[in-house]
PDB file of C-alpha atoms in Angstrom:
ATOM      1  CA  MET W 673     -14.870  -0.065   5.510  1.00  0.00           C
ATOM      2  CA  LYS W 674     -14.862   2.904   7.516  1.00  0.00           C
ATOM      3  CA  HIS W 675     -11.836   3.259   9.793  1.00  0.00           C
ATOM      4  CA  GLU W 676     -10.799   4.870  12.251  1.00  0.00           C
ATOM      5  CA  ILE W 677      -6.949   4.012  11.952  1.00  0.00           C
ATOM      6  CA  SER W 678      -4.201   6.508  11.751  1.00  0.00           C
ATOM      7  CA  LEU W 679      -0.563   5.689  12.194  1.00  0.00           C
ATOM      8  CA  ALA W 680       1.860   8.202  11.462  1.00  0.00           C
ATOM      9  CA  ASP W 681       6.087   8.365  11.599  1.00  0.00           C
ATOM     10  CA  ALA W 682       8.396  10.900  11.940  1.00  0.00           C
ATOM     11  CA  ALA W 683       7.953  11.798   8.689  1.00  0.00           C
ATOM     12  CA  PHE W 684       4.672  10.277   7.249  1.00  0.00           C
ATOM     13  CA  SER W 685       1.313   9.732   7.551  1.00  0.00           C
ATOM     14  CA  ILE W 686      -0.980   6.817   7.023  1.00  0.00           C
ATOM     15  CA  ARG W 687      -4.793   8.185   7.712  1.00  0.00           C
ATOM     16  CA  PRO W 688      -8.502   6.845   6.334  1.00  0.00           C
ATOM     17  CA  VAL W 689      -9.183   7.225   2.901  1.00  0.00           C
ATOM     18  CA  GLY W 690     -12.517   9.656   2.382  1.00  0.00           C
ATOM     19  CA  ILE W 691     -14.445  11.396  -0.571  1.00  0.00           C
ATOM     20  CA  GLU W 692     -11.781  13.993  -0.754  1.00  0.00           C
ATOM     21  CA  ASP W 693      -9.560  11.808  -2.168  1.00  0.00           C
ATOM     22  CA  ALA W 694     -11.202  11.013  -5.306  1.00  0.00           C
ATOM     23  CA  ALA W 695      -9.804  13.677  -7.618  1.00  0.00           C
ATOM     24  CA  ALA W 696      -5.619  12.605  -5.971  1.00  0.00           C
ATOM     25  CA  ILE W 697      -5.973   9.215  -6.499  1.00  0.00           C
ATOM     26  CA  VAL W 698      -7.424   9.246 -10.068  1.00  0.00           C
ATOM     27  CA  THR W 699      -4.568  11.455 -10.351  1.00  0.00           C
ATOM     28  CA  LEU W 700      -2.241   9.360  -9.584  1.00  0.00           C
ATOM     29  CA  ARG W 701      -3.620   6.042 -10.660  1.00  0.00           C
ATOM     30  CA  SER W 702      -3.832   7.607 -14.177  1.00  0.00           C
ATOM     31  CA  ASP W 703      -0.041   8.631 -14.641  1.00  0.00           C
ATOM     32  CA  PRO W 704       1.378   5.636 -17.240  1.00  0.00           C
ATOM     33  CA  ALA W 705       4.440   5.170 -14.900  1.00  0.00           C
ATOM     34  CA  GLN W 706       1.729   3.915 -12.850  1.00  0.00           C
ATOM     35  CA  ALA W 707      -1.086   2.329 -14.310  1.00  0.00           C
ATOM     36  CA  ARG W 708       1.766  -0.115 -15.752  1.00  0.00           C
ATOM     37  CA  PHE W 709       1.843  -2.426 -12.735  1.00  0.00           C
ATOM     38  CA  VAL W 710      -1.657  -2.227 -12.486  1.00  0.00           C
ATOM     39  CA  HIS W 711      -5.590  -3.213 -13.481  1.00  0.00           C
ATOM     40  CA  SER W 712      -7.199   0.244 -15.075  1.00  0.00           C
ATOM     41  CA  ILE W 713      -9.507   2.871 -13.811  1.00  0.00           C
ATOM     42  CA  SER W 714     -11.454   5.116 -15.205  1.00  0.00           C
ATOM     43  CA  PRO W 715     -10.129   8.568 -15.370  1.00  0.00           C
ATOM     44  CA  ARG W 716     -13.748  10.482 -14.785  1.00  0.00           C
ATOM     45  CA  VAL W 717     -13.326  11.576 -10.520  1.00  0.00           C
ATOM     46  CA  GLU W 718     -17.082  10.674 -10.308  1.00  0.00           C
ATOM     47  CA  ASP W 719     -16.505   6.706 -11.123  1.00  0.00           C
ATOM     48  CA  GLN W 720     -13.880   6.998  -7.829  1.00  0.00           C
ATOM     49  CA  ILE W 721     -16.313   8.419  -5.363  1.00  0.00           C
ATOM     50  CA  SER W 722     -19.038   5.553  -6.740  1.00  0.00           C
ATOM     51  CA  TRP W 723     -16.609   2.973  -6.174  1.00  0.00           C
ATOM     52  CA  LEU W 724     -15.144   4.642  -2.212  1.00  0.00           C
ATOM     53  CA  ASN W 725     -18.517   4.958  -1.648  1.00  0.00           C
ATOM     54  CA  GLU W 726     -18.491   1.075  -2.086  1.00  0.00           C
ATOM     55  CA  TYR W 727     -15.519   0.722  -0.474  1.00  0.00           C
ATOM     56  CA  PHE W 728     -17.299   1.818   2.466  1.00  0.00           C
ATOM     57  CA  THR W 729     -20.043  -0.730   2.464  1.00  0.00           C
ATOM     58  CA  ARG W 730     -16.703  -4.011   3.288  1.00  0.00           C
ATOM     59  CA  ASP W 731     -15.916  -5.649   5.659  1.00  0.00           C
ATOM     60  CA  GLY W 732     -12.331  -6.845   5.708  1.00  0.00           C
ATOM     61  CA  ASP W 733     -10.698  -3.653   3.370  1.00  0.00           C
ATOM     62  CA  PHE W 734      -8.621  -1.159   5.138  1.00  0.00           C
ATOM     63  CA  TYR W 735      -8.425   2.152   2.713  1.00  0.00           C
ATOM     64  CA  PHE W 736      -5.621   4.860   4.066  1.00  0.00           C
ATOM     65  CA  VAL W 737      -3.615   8.139   2.210  1.00  0.00           C
ATOM     66  CA  VAL W 738      -0.534   7.876   3.191  1.00  0.00           C
ATOM     67  CA  GLU W 739       0.756  11.510   3.641  1.00  0.00           C
ATOM     68  CA  ARG W 740       3.725  13.332   4.788  1.00  0.00           C
ATOM     69  CA  ALA W 741       3.139  14.145   8.237  1.00  0.00           C
ATOM     70  CA  ARG W 742       5.080  17.761   8.772  1.00  0.00           C
ATOM     71  CA  ASP W 743       1.866  19.366   6.330  1.00  0.00           C
ATOM     72  CA  HIS W 744       0.040  16.778   4.958  1.00  0.00           C
ATOM     73  CA  ARG W 745       0.515  16.210   1.984  1.00  0.00           C
ATOM     74  CA  PHE W 746      -0.593  13.781  -0.801  1.00  0.00           C
ATOM     75  CA  GLU W 747       1.762  11.222  -0.769  1.00  0.00           C
ATOM     76  CA  GLY W 748      -0.173   7.990  -2.469  1.00  0.00           C
ATOM     77  CA  THR W 749      -2.249   5.429  -1.292  1.00  0.00           C
ATOM     78  CA  ILE W 750      -2.279   2.272   0.712  1.00  0.00           C
ATOM     79  CA  GLY W 751      -4.172  -0.658   1.657  1.00  0.00           C
ATOM     80  CA  ILE W 752      -4.831  -4.007   4.002  1.00  0.00           C
ATOM     81  CA  TYR W 753      -8.044  -5.959   2.805  1.00  0.00           C
ATOM     82  CA  ASP W 754      -9.522  -9.944   1.776  1.00  0.00           C
ATOM     83  CA  VAL W 755      -8.986  -9.764   5.950  1.00  0.00           C
ATOM     84  CA  ALA W 756      -9.974 -13.247   6.453  1.00  0.00           C
ATOM     85  CA  ASP W 757      -9.162 -15.951   9.420  1.00  0.00           C
ATOM     86  CA  GLY W 758      -6.501 -13.845  10.810  1.00  0.00           C
ATOM     87  CA  ARG W 759      -4.500 -13.664   7.379  1.00  0.00           C
ATOM     88  CA  ALA W 760      -5.221 -10.107   5.259  1.00  0.00           C
ATOM     89  CA  GLU W 761      -3.393  -8.875   1.597  1.00  0.00           C
ATOM     90  CA  TRP W 762      -1.904  -5.533   1.896  1.00  0.00           C
ATOM     91  CA  GLY W 763      -1.521  -3.181  -1.172  1.00  0.00           C
ATOM     92  CA  ARG W 764      -3.251  -0.400  -3.809  1.00  0.00           C
ATOM     93  CA  TRP W 765       0.507   0.739  -3.032  1.00  0.00           C
ATOM     94  CA  PHE W 766       0.287   3.965  -4.662  1.00  0.00           C
ATOM     95  CA  LEU W 767       2.762   6.697  -3.908  1.00  0.00           C
ATOM     96  CA  THR W 768       3.949   9.805  -6.242  1.00  0.00           C
ATOM     97  CA  PRO W 769       7.177  10.231  -8.541  1.00  0.00           C
ATOM     98  CA  GLY W 770       9.862  10.912  -6.233  1.00  0.00           C
ATOM     99  CA  SER W 771       8.455  10.731  -3.065  1.00  0.00           C
ATOM    100  CA  LEU W 772      10.581   8.754  -0.385  1.00  0.00           C
ATOM    101  CA  ALA W 773       7.747   7.287   1.873  1.00  0.00           C
ATOM    102  CA  ALA W 774       8.072   4.057   0.894  1.00  0.00           C
ATOM    103  CA  PRO W 775       9.523   2.390   3.928  1.00  0.00           C
ATOM    104  CA  ALA W 776       7.226   4.371   6.033  1.00  0.00           C
ATOM    105  CA  SER W 777       4.064   3.936   4.410  1.00  0.00           C
ATOM    106  CA  ALA W 778       5.226  -0.080   4.788  1.00  0.00           C
ATOM    107  CA  LEU W 779       6.359   0.176   8.688  1.00  0.00           C
ATOM    108  CA  LEU W 780       2.726   2.139   8.697  1.00  0.00           C
ATOM    109  CA  ILE W 781       0.712  -0.592   7.311  1.00  0.00           C
ATOM    110  CA  TYR W 782       2.315  -3.497   8.499  1.00  0.00           C
ATOM    111  CA  THR W 783       2.687  -1.767  12.555  1.00  0.00           C
ATOM    112  CA  ALA W 784      -1.965  -1.258  11.236  1.00  0.00           C
ATOM    113  CA  ALA W 785      -2.214  -4.757  11.133  1.00  0.00           C
ATOM    114  CA  PHE W 786       0.291  -6.724  13.083  1.00  0.00           C
ATOM    115  CA  GLU W 787      -0.131  -4.497  16.372  1.00  0.00           C
ATOM    116  CA  VAL W 788      -4.015  -2.989  15.293  1.00  0.00           C
ATOM    117  CA  LEU W 789      -5.527  -5.021  14.216  1.00  0.00           C
ATOM    118  CA  LYS W 790      -3.911  -8.013  15.381  1.00  0.00           C
ATOM    119  CA  LEU W 791      -3.313 -10.537  12.182  1.00  0.00           C
ATOM    120  CA  SER W 792      -1.501 -13.928  12.753  1.00  0.00           C
ATOM    121  CA  GLU W 793      -0.103 -13.124   8.065  1.00  0.00           C
ATOM    122  CA  VAL W 794      -0.133  -9.965   5.996  1.00  0.00           C
ATOM    123  CA  TYR W 795       0.733 -11.295   2.351  1.00  0.00           C
ATOM    124  CA  CYS W 796       1.392  -9.182  -0.954  1.00  0.00           C
ATOM    125  CA  ARG W 797       1.276  -9.825  -4.929  1.00  0.00           C
ATOM    126  CA  THR W 798       3.122  -7.598  -6.898  1.00  0.00           C
ATOM    127  CA  VAL W 799       3.578  -7.409 -10.461  1.00  0.00           C
ATOM    128  CA  ALA W 800       6.816  -9.529 -11.773  1.00  0.00           C
ATOM    129  CA  GLU W 801       7.626  -7.411 -13.800  1.00  0.00           C
ATOM    130  CA  ASN W 802       7.993  -4.170 -11.479  1.00  0.00           C
ATOM    131  CA  GLU W 803      11.729  -5.070 -10.404  1.00  0.00           C
ATOM    132  CA  ALA W 804      11.916  -2.154  -7.697  1.00  0.00           C
ATOM    133  CA  VAL W 805       9.197  -3.025  -5.982  1.00  0.00           C
ATOM    134  CA  VAL W 806       9.485  -6.838  -5.573  1.00  0.00           C
ATOM    135  CA  SER W 807      13.238  -5.841  -4.620  1.00  0.00           C
ATOM    136  CA  PHE W 808      11.370  -3.262  -2.316  1.00  0.00           C
ATOM    137  CA  HIS W 809      10.020  -5.994  -0.247  1.00  0.00           C
ATOM    138  CA  ASP W 810      13.504  -9.050  -0.505  1.00  0.00           C
ATOM    139  CA  SER W 811      15.184  -6.060   0.996  1.00  0.00           C
ATOM    140  CA  CYS W 812      12.770  -5.299   3.605  1.00  0.00           C
ATOM    141  CA  GLY W 813      13.570  -9.561   4.894  1.00  0.00           C
ATOM    142  CA  LEU W 814      10.053 -10.295   3.474  1.00  0.00           C
ATOM    143  CA  LYS W 815      10.203 -14.244   2.013  1.00  0.00           C
ATOM    144  CA  ARG W 816       8.456 -15.254  -0.809  1.00  0.00           C
ATOM    145  CA  ALA W 817       5.993 -18.051  -1.413  1.00  0.00           C
ATOM    146  CA  GLY W 818       6.852 -17.624  -5.252  1.00  0.00           C
ATOM    147  CA  ARG W 819       5.522 -16.874  -8.639  1.00  0.00           C
ATOM    148  CA  LEU W 820       1.905 -17.288  -8.589  1.00  0.00           C
ATOM    149  CA  GLU W 821       1.269 -17.043 -13.086  1.00  0.00           C
ATOM    150  CA  LYS W 822      -1.813 -14.482 -14.603  1.00  0.00           C
ATOM    151  CA  ALA W 823      -2.164 -13.744 -11.176  1.00  0.00           C
ATOM    152  CA  PHE W 824      -3.401 -10.324 -12.252  1.00  0.00           C
ATOM    153  CA  HIS W 825      -5.324  -9.505 -15.733  1.00  0.00           C
ATOM    154  CA  LEU W 826      -3.779  -6.162 -17.337  1.00  0.00           C
ATOM    155  CA  ALA W 827      -4.473  -4.216 -20.099  1.00  0.00           C
ATOM    156  CA  GLU W 828      -1.530  -5.785 -21.902  1.00  0.00           C
ATOM    157  CA  GLY W 829      -3.308  -9.055 -20.422  1.00  0.00           C
ATOM    158  CA  PRO W 830      -2.488 -11.649 -18.533  1.00  0.00           C
ATOM    159  CA  VAL W 831       0.759 -11.129 -15.932  1.00  0.00           C
ATOM    160  CA  ASP W 832       2.746 -12.724 -13.579  1.00  0.00           C
ATOM    161  CA  ALA W 833       2.344 -12.114  -9.350  1.00  0.00           C
ATOM    162  CA  ILE W 834       5.646 -12.381  -6.986  1.00  0.00           C
ATOM    163  CA  GLU W 835       3.813 -13.102  -3.585  1.00  0.00           C
ATOM    164  CA  HIS W 836       5.675 -12.193  -0.280  1.00  0.00           C
ATOM    165  CA  ARG W 837       4.032 -13.357   2.822  1.00  0.00           C
ATOM    166  CA  LEU W 838       5.422 -12.335   6.292  1.00  0.00           C
ATOM    167  CA  PRO W 839       4.134 -13.907   9.097  1.00  0.00           C
ATOM    168  CA  MET W 840       3.668 -12.465  12.760  1.00  0.00           C
ATOM    169  CA  ALA W 841       6.928 -14.273  13.833  1.00  0.00           C
ATOM    170  CA  ASP W 842       9.024 -12.174  11.244  1.00  0.00           C
ATOM    171  CA  TRP W 843       7.007  -8.535  12.379  1.00  0.00           C
ATOM    172  CA  PRO W 844      10.269  -7.832  14.506  1.00  0.00           C
ATOM    173  CA  SER W 845      13.189  -7.897  12.473  1.00  0.00           C
ATOM    174  CA  VAL W 846      11.249  -6.812   9.575  1.00  0.00           C
ATOM    175  CA  SER W 847      10.197  -3.983  11.595  1.00  0.00           C
ATOM    176  CA  ALA W 848      13.768  -2.951  12.495  1.00  0.00           C
ATOM    177  CA  VAL W 849      14.644  -2.720   9.069  1.00  0.00           C
ATOM    178  CA  LEU W 850      12.219  -0.675   7.739  1.00  0.00           C
ATOM    179  CA  ALA W 851      12.194   1.226  11.177  1.00  0.00           C
ATOM    180  CA  SER W 852      15.740   1.921   9.938  1.00  0.00           C
ATOM    181  CA  GLN W 853      15.104   2.602   6.588  1.00  0.00           C
ATOM    182  CA  ALA W 854      12.199   5.379   7.869  1.00  0.00           C
ATOM    183  CA  ASP W 855      14.094   6.802  10.079  1.00  0.00           C
ATOM    184  CA  ARG W 856      16.582   8.142   7.375  1.00  0.00           C
ATOM    185  CA  VAL W 857      13.710   9.222   5.389  1.00  0.00           C
ATOM    186  CA  ALA W 858      12.762  11.155   7.752  1.00  0.00           C
ATOM    187  CA  ARG W 859      15.675  12.286   8.254  1.00  0.00           C
ATOM    188  CA  LEU W 860      16.178  13.955   5.305  1.00  0.00           C
ATOM    189  CA  VAL W 861      12.244  14.701   4.413  1.00  0.00           C
ATOM    190  CA  ASN W 862      12.429  16.766   7.574  1.00  0.00           C
ATOM    191  CA  ARG W 863      15.510  19.005   5.998  1.00  0.00           C
ATOM    192  CA  GLY W 864      13.212  19.722   3.871  1.00  0.00           C
ATOM    193  CA  VAL W 865      14.502  17.200   1.196  1.00  0.00           C
TER     194      VAL W 865
END
């Protein structure tokens, strides 16, 4: 849906996705290393524009671009969606290869969820074989809700997912972990790494 939520930390920011981001999204989502853990999308920018125009009409769906705060360089995407009864899923998390934005983008999306949208719980589902992302969620202090069999249907067929949940009561401790990680990364980024 069209929204006005923009947040930033010392090195990265999230802002509402726009039509002008369609080509960058297609390029990012077409990277074979990124695409192996998600459903495929059309390689045509026109199809992404159509998807974005449909997205703009949906309620309870907040899609963001992750950028470098100082120069607005595209770093990836992230979103909160399926908002209902104070809960929502977050995902659509794709970062450019080599990006250092993981801790900051996670911190910012949770800030949007809990402090802007006032949600009571956020969950995410990660392809079980995507060990790096599953490990990232574990290291932040998220609780594993379990393994969901055949949760996603990818090109090779159905795959399992690991679901992590973050209730509002646990947000302060997770926020502290992510803020510490994001601060370390910000020092590197702001030195020009």
